[in-house]
mmCIF file with all atom_site columns, N, CA and C in Angstrom:
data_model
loop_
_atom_site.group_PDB
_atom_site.id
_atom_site.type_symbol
_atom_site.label_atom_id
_atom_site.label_alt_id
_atom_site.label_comp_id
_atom_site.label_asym_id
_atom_site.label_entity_id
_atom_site.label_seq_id
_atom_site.pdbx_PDB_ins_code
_atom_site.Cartn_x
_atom_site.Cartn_y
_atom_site.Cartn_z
_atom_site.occupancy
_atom_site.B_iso_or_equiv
_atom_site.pdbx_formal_charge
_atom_site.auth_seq_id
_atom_site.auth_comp_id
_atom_site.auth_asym_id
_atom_site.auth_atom_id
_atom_site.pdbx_PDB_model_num
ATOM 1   N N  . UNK L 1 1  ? 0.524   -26.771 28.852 1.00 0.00 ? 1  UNK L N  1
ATOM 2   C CA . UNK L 1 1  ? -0.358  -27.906 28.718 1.00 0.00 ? 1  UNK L CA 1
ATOM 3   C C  . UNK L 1 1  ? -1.675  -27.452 28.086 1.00 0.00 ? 1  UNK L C  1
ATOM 4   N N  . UNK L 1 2  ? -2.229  -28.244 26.822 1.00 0.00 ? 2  UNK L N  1
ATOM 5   C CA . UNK L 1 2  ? -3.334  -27.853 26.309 1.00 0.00 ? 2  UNK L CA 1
ATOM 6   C C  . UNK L 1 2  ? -4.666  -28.605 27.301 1.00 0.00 ? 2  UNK L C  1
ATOM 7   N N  . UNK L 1 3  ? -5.369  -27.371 27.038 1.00 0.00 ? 3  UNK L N  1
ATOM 8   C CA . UNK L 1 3  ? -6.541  -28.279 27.512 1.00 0.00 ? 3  UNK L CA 1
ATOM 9   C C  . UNK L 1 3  ? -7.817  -28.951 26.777 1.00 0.00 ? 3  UNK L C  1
ATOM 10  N N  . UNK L 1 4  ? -8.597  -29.421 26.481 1.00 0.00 ? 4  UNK L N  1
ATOM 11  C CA . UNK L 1 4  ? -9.727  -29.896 25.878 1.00 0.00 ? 4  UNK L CA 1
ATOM 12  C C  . UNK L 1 4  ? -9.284  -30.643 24.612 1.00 0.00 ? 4  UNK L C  1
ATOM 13  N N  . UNK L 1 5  ? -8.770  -31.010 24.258 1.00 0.00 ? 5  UNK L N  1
ATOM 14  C CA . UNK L 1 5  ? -8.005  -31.511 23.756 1.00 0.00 ? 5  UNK L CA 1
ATOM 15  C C  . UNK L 1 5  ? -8.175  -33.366 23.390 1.00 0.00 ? 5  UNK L C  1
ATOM 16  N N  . UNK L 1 6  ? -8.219  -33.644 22.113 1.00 0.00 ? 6  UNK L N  1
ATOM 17  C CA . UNK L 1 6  ? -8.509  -34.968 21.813 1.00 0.00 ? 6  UNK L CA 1
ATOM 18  C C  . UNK L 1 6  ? -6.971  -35.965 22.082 1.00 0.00 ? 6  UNK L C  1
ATOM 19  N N  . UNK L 1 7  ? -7.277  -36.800 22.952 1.00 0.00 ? 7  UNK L N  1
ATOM 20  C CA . UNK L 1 7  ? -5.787  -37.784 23.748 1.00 0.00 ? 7  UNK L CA 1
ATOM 21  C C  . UNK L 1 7  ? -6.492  -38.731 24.469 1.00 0.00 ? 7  UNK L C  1
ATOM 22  N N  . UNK L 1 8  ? -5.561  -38.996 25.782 1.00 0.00 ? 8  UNK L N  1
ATOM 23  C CA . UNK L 1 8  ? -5.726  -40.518 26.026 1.00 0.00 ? 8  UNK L CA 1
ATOM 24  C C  . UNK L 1 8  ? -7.321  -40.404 27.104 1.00 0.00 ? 8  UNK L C  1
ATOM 25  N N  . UNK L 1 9  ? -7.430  -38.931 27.186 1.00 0.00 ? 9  UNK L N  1
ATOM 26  C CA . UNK L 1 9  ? -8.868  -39.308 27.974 1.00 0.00 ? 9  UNK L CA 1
ATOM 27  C C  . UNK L 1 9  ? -10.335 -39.913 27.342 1.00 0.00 ? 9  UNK L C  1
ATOM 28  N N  . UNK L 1 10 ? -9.865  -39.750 25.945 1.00 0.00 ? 10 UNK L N  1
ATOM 29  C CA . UNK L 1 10 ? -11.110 -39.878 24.878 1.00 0.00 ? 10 UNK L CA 1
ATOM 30  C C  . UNK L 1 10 ? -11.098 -41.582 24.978 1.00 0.00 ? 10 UNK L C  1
ATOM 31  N N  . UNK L 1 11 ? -9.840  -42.068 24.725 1.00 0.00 ? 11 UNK L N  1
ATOM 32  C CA . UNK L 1 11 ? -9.352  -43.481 24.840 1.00 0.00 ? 11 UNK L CA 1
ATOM 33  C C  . UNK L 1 11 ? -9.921  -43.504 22.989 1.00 0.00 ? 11 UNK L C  1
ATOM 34  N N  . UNK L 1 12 ? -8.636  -42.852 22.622 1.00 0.00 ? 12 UNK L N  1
ATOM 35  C CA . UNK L 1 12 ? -8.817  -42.782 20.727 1.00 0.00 ? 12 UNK L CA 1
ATOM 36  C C  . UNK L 1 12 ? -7.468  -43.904 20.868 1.00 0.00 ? 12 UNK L C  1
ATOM 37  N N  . UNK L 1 13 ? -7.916  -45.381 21.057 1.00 0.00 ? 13 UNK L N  1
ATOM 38  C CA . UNK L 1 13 ? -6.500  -46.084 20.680 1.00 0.00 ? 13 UNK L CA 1
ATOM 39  C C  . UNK L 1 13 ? -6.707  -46.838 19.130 1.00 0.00 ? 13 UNK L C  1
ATOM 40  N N  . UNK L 1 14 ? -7.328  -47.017 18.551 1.00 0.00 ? 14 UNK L N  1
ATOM 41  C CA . UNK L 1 14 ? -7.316  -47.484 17.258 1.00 0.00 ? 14 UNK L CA 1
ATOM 42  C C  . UNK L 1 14 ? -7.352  -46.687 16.256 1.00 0.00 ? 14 UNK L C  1
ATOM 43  N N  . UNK L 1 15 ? -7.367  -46.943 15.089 1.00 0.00 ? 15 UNK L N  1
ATOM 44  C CA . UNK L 1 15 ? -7.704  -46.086 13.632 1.00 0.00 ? 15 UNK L CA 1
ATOM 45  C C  . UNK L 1 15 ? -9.243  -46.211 13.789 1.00 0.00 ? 15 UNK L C  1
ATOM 46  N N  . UNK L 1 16 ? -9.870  -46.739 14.076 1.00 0.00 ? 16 UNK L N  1
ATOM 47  C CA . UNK L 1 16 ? -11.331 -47.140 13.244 1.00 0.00 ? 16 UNK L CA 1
ATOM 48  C C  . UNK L 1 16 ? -11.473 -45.541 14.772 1.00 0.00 ? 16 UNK L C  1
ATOM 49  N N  . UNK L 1 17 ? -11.124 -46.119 15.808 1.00 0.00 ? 17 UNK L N  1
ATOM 50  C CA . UNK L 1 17 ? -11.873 -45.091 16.792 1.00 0.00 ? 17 UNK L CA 1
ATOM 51  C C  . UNK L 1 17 ? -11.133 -43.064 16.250 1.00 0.00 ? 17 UNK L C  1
ATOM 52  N N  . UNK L 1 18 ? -10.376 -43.060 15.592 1.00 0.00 ? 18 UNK L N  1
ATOM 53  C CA . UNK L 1 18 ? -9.409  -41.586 15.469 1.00 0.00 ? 18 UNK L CA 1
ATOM 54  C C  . UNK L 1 18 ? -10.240 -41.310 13.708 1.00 0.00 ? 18 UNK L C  1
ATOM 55  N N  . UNK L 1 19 ? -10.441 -42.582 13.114 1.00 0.00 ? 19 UNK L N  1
ATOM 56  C CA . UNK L 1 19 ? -11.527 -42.104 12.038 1.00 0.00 ? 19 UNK L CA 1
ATOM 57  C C  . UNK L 1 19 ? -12.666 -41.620 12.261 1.00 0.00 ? 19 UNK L C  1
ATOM 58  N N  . UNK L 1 20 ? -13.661 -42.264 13.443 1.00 0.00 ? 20 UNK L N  1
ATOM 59  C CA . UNK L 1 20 ? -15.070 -41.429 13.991 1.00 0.00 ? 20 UNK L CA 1
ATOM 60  C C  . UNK L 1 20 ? -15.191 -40.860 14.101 1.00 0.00 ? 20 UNK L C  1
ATOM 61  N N  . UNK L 1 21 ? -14.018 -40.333 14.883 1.00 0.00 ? 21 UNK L N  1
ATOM 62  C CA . UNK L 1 21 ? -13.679 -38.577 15.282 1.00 0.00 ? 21 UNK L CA 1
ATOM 63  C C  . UNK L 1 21 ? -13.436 -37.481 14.229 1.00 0.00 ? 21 UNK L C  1
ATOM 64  N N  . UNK L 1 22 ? -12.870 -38.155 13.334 1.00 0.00 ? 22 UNK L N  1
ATOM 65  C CA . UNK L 1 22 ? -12.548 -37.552 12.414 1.00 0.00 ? 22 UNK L CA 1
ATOM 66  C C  . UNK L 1 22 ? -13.692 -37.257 11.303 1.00 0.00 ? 22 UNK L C  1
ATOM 67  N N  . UNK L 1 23 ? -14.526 -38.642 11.144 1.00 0.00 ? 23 UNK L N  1
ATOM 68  C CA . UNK L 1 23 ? -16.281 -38.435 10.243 1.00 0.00 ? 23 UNK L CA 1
ATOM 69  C C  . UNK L 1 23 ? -17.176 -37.745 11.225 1.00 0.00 ? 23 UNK L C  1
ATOM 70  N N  . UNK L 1 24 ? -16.638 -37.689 12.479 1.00 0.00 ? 24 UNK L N  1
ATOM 71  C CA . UNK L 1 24 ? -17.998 -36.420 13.292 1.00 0.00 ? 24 UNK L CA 1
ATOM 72  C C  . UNK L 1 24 ? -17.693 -35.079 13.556 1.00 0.00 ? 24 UNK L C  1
ATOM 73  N N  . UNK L 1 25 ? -16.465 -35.265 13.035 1.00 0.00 ? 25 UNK L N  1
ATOM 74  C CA . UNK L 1 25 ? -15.856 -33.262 13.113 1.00 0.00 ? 25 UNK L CA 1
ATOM 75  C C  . UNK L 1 25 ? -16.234 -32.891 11.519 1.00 0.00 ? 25 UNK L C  1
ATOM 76  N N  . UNK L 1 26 ? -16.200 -33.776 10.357 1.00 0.00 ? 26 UNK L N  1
ATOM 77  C CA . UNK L 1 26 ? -16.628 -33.667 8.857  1.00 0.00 ? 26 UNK L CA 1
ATOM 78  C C  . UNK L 1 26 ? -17.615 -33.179 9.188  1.00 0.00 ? 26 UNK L C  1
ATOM 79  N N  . UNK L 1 27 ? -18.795 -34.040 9.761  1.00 0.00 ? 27 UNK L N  1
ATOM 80  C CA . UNK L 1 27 ? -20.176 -33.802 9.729  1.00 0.00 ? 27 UNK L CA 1
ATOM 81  C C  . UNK L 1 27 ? -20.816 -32.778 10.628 1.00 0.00 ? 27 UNK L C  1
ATOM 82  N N  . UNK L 1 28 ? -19.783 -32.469 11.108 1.00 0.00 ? 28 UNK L N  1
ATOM 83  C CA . UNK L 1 28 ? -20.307 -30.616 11.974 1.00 0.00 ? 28 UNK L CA 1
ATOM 84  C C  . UNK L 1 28 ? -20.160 -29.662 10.854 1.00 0.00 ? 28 UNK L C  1
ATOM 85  N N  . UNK L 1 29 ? -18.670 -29.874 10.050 1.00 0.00 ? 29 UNK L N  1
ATOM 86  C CA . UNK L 1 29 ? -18.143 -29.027 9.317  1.00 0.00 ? 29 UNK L CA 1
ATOM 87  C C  . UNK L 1 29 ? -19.504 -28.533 7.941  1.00 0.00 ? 29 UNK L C  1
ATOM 88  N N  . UNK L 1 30 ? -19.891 -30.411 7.730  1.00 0.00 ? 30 UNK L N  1
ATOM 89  C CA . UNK L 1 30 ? -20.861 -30.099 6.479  1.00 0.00 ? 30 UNK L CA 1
ATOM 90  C C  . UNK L 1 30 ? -22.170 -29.013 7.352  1.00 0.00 ? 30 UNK L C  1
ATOM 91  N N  . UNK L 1 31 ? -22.340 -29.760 8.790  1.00 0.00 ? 31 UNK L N  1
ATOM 92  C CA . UNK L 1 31 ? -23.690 -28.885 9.027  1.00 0.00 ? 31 UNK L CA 1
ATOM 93  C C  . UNK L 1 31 ? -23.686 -27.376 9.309  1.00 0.00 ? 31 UNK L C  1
ATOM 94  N N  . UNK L 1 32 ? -22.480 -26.871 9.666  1.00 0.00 ? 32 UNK L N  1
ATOM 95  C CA . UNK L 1 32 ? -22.288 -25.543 9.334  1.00 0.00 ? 32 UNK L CA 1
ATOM 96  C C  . UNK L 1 32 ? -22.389 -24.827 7.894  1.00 0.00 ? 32 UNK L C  1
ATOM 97  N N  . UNK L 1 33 ? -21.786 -25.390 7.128  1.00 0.00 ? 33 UNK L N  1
ATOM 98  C CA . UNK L 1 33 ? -21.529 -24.646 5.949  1.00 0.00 ? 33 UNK L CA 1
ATOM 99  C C  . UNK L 1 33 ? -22.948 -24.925 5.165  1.00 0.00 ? 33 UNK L C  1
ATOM 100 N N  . UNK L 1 34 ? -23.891 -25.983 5.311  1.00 0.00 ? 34 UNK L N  1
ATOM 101 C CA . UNK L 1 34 ? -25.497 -25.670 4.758  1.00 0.00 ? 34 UNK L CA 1
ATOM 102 C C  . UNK L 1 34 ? -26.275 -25.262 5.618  1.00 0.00 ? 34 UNK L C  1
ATOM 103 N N  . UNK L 1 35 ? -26.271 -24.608 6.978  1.00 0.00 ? 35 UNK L N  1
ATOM 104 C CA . UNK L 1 35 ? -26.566 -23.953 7.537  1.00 0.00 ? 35 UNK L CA 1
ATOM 105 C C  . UNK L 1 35 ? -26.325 -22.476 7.270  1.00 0.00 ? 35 UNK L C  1
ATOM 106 N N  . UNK L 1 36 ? -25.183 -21.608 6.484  1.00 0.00 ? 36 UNK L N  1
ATOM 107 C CA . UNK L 1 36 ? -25.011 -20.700 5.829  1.00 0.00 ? 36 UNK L CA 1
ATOM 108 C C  . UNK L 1 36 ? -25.923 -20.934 4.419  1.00 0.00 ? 36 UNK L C  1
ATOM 109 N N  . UNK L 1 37 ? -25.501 -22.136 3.744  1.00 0.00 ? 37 UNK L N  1
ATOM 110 C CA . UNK L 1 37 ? -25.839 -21.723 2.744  1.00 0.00 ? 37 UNK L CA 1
ATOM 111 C C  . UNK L 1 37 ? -27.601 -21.313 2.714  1.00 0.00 ? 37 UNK L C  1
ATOM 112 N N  . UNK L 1 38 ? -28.207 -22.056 3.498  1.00 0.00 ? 38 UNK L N  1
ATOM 113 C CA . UNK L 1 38 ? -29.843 -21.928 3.928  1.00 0.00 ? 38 UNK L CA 1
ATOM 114 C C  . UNK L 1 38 ? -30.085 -20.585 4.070  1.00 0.00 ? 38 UNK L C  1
ATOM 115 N N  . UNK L 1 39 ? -29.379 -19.931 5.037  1.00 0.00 ? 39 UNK L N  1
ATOM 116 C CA . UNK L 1 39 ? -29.446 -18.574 5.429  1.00 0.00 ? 39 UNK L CA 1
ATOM 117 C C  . UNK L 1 39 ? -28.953 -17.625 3.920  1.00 0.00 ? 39 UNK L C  1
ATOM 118 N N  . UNK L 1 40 ? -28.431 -17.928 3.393  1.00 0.00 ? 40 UNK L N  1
ATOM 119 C CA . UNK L 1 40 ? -27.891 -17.076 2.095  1.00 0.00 ? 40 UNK L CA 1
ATOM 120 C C  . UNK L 1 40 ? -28.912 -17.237 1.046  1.00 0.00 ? 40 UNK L C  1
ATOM 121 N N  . UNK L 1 41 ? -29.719 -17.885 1.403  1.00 0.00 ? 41 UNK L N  1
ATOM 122 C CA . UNK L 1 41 ? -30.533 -18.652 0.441  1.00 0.00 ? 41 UNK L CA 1
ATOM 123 C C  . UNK L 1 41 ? -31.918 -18.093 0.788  1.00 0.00 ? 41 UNK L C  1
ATOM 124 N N  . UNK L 1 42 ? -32.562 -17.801 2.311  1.00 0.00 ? 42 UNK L N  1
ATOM 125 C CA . UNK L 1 42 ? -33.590 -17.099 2.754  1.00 0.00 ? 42 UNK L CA 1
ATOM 126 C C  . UNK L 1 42 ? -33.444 -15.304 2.228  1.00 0.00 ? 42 UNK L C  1
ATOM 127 N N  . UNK L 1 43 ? -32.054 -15.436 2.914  1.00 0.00 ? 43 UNK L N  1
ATOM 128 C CA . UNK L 1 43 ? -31.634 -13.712 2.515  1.00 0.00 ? 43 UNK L CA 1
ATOM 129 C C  . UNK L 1 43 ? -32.217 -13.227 1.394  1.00 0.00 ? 43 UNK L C  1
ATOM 130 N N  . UNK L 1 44 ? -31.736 -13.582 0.206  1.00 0.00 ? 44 UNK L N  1
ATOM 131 C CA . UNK L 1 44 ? -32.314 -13.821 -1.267 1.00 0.00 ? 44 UNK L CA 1
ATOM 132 C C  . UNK L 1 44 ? -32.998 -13.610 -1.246 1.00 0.00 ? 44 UNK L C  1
ATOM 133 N N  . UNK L 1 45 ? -34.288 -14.644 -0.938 1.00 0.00 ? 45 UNK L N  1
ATOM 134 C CA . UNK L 1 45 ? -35.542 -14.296 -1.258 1.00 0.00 ? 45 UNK L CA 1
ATOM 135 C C  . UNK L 1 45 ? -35.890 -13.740 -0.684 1.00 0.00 ? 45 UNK L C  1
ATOM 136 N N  . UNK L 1 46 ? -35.744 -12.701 0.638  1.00 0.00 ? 46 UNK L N  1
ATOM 137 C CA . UNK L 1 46 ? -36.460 -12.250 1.024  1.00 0.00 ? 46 UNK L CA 1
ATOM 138 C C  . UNK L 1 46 ? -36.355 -10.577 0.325  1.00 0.00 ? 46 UNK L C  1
ATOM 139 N N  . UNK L 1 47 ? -35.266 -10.194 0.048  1.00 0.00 ? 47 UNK L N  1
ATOM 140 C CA . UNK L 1 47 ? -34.621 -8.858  -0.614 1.00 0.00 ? 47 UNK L CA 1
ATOM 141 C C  . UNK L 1 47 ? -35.072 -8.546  -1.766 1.00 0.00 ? 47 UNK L C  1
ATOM 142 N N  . UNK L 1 48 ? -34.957 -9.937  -2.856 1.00 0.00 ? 48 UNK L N  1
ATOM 143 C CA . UNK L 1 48 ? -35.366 -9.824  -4.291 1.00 0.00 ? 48 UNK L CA 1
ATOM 144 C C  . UNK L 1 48 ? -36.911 -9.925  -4.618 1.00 0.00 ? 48 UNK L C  1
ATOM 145 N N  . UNK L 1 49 ? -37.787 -9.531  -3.353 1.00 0.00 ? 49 UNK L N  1
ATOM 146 C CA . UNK L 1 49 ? -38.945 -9.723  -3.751 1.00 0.00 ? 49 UNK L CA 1
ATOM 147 C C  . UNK L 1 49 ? -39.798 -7.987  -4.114 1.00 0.00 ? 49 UNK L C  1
#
């Protein structure tokens, strides 16, 4: 048995509700990856000076 796990405790019974979930796991995904890029981006300048 998995645990933590997105099912009937979330109460995901529609599309519109399994799409939200789906545009707020996107929008972690985007805030990670410009959260690197920021940091790759400080790195830079701080080396090439």
């Amino acid at each position: 048995m998995q645990r933590k796990t997105a099912g009937a405790a979330q109460g995901l019974d529609s599309l519109a509700q399994v799409a939200g979930m789906g545009l707020m796991g996107l929008g972690g995904l985007v805030a990670i990856i410009s959260g690197v890029i920021f940091l790759v981006i400080i790195i830079r300048s701080t080396f090439t000076k």
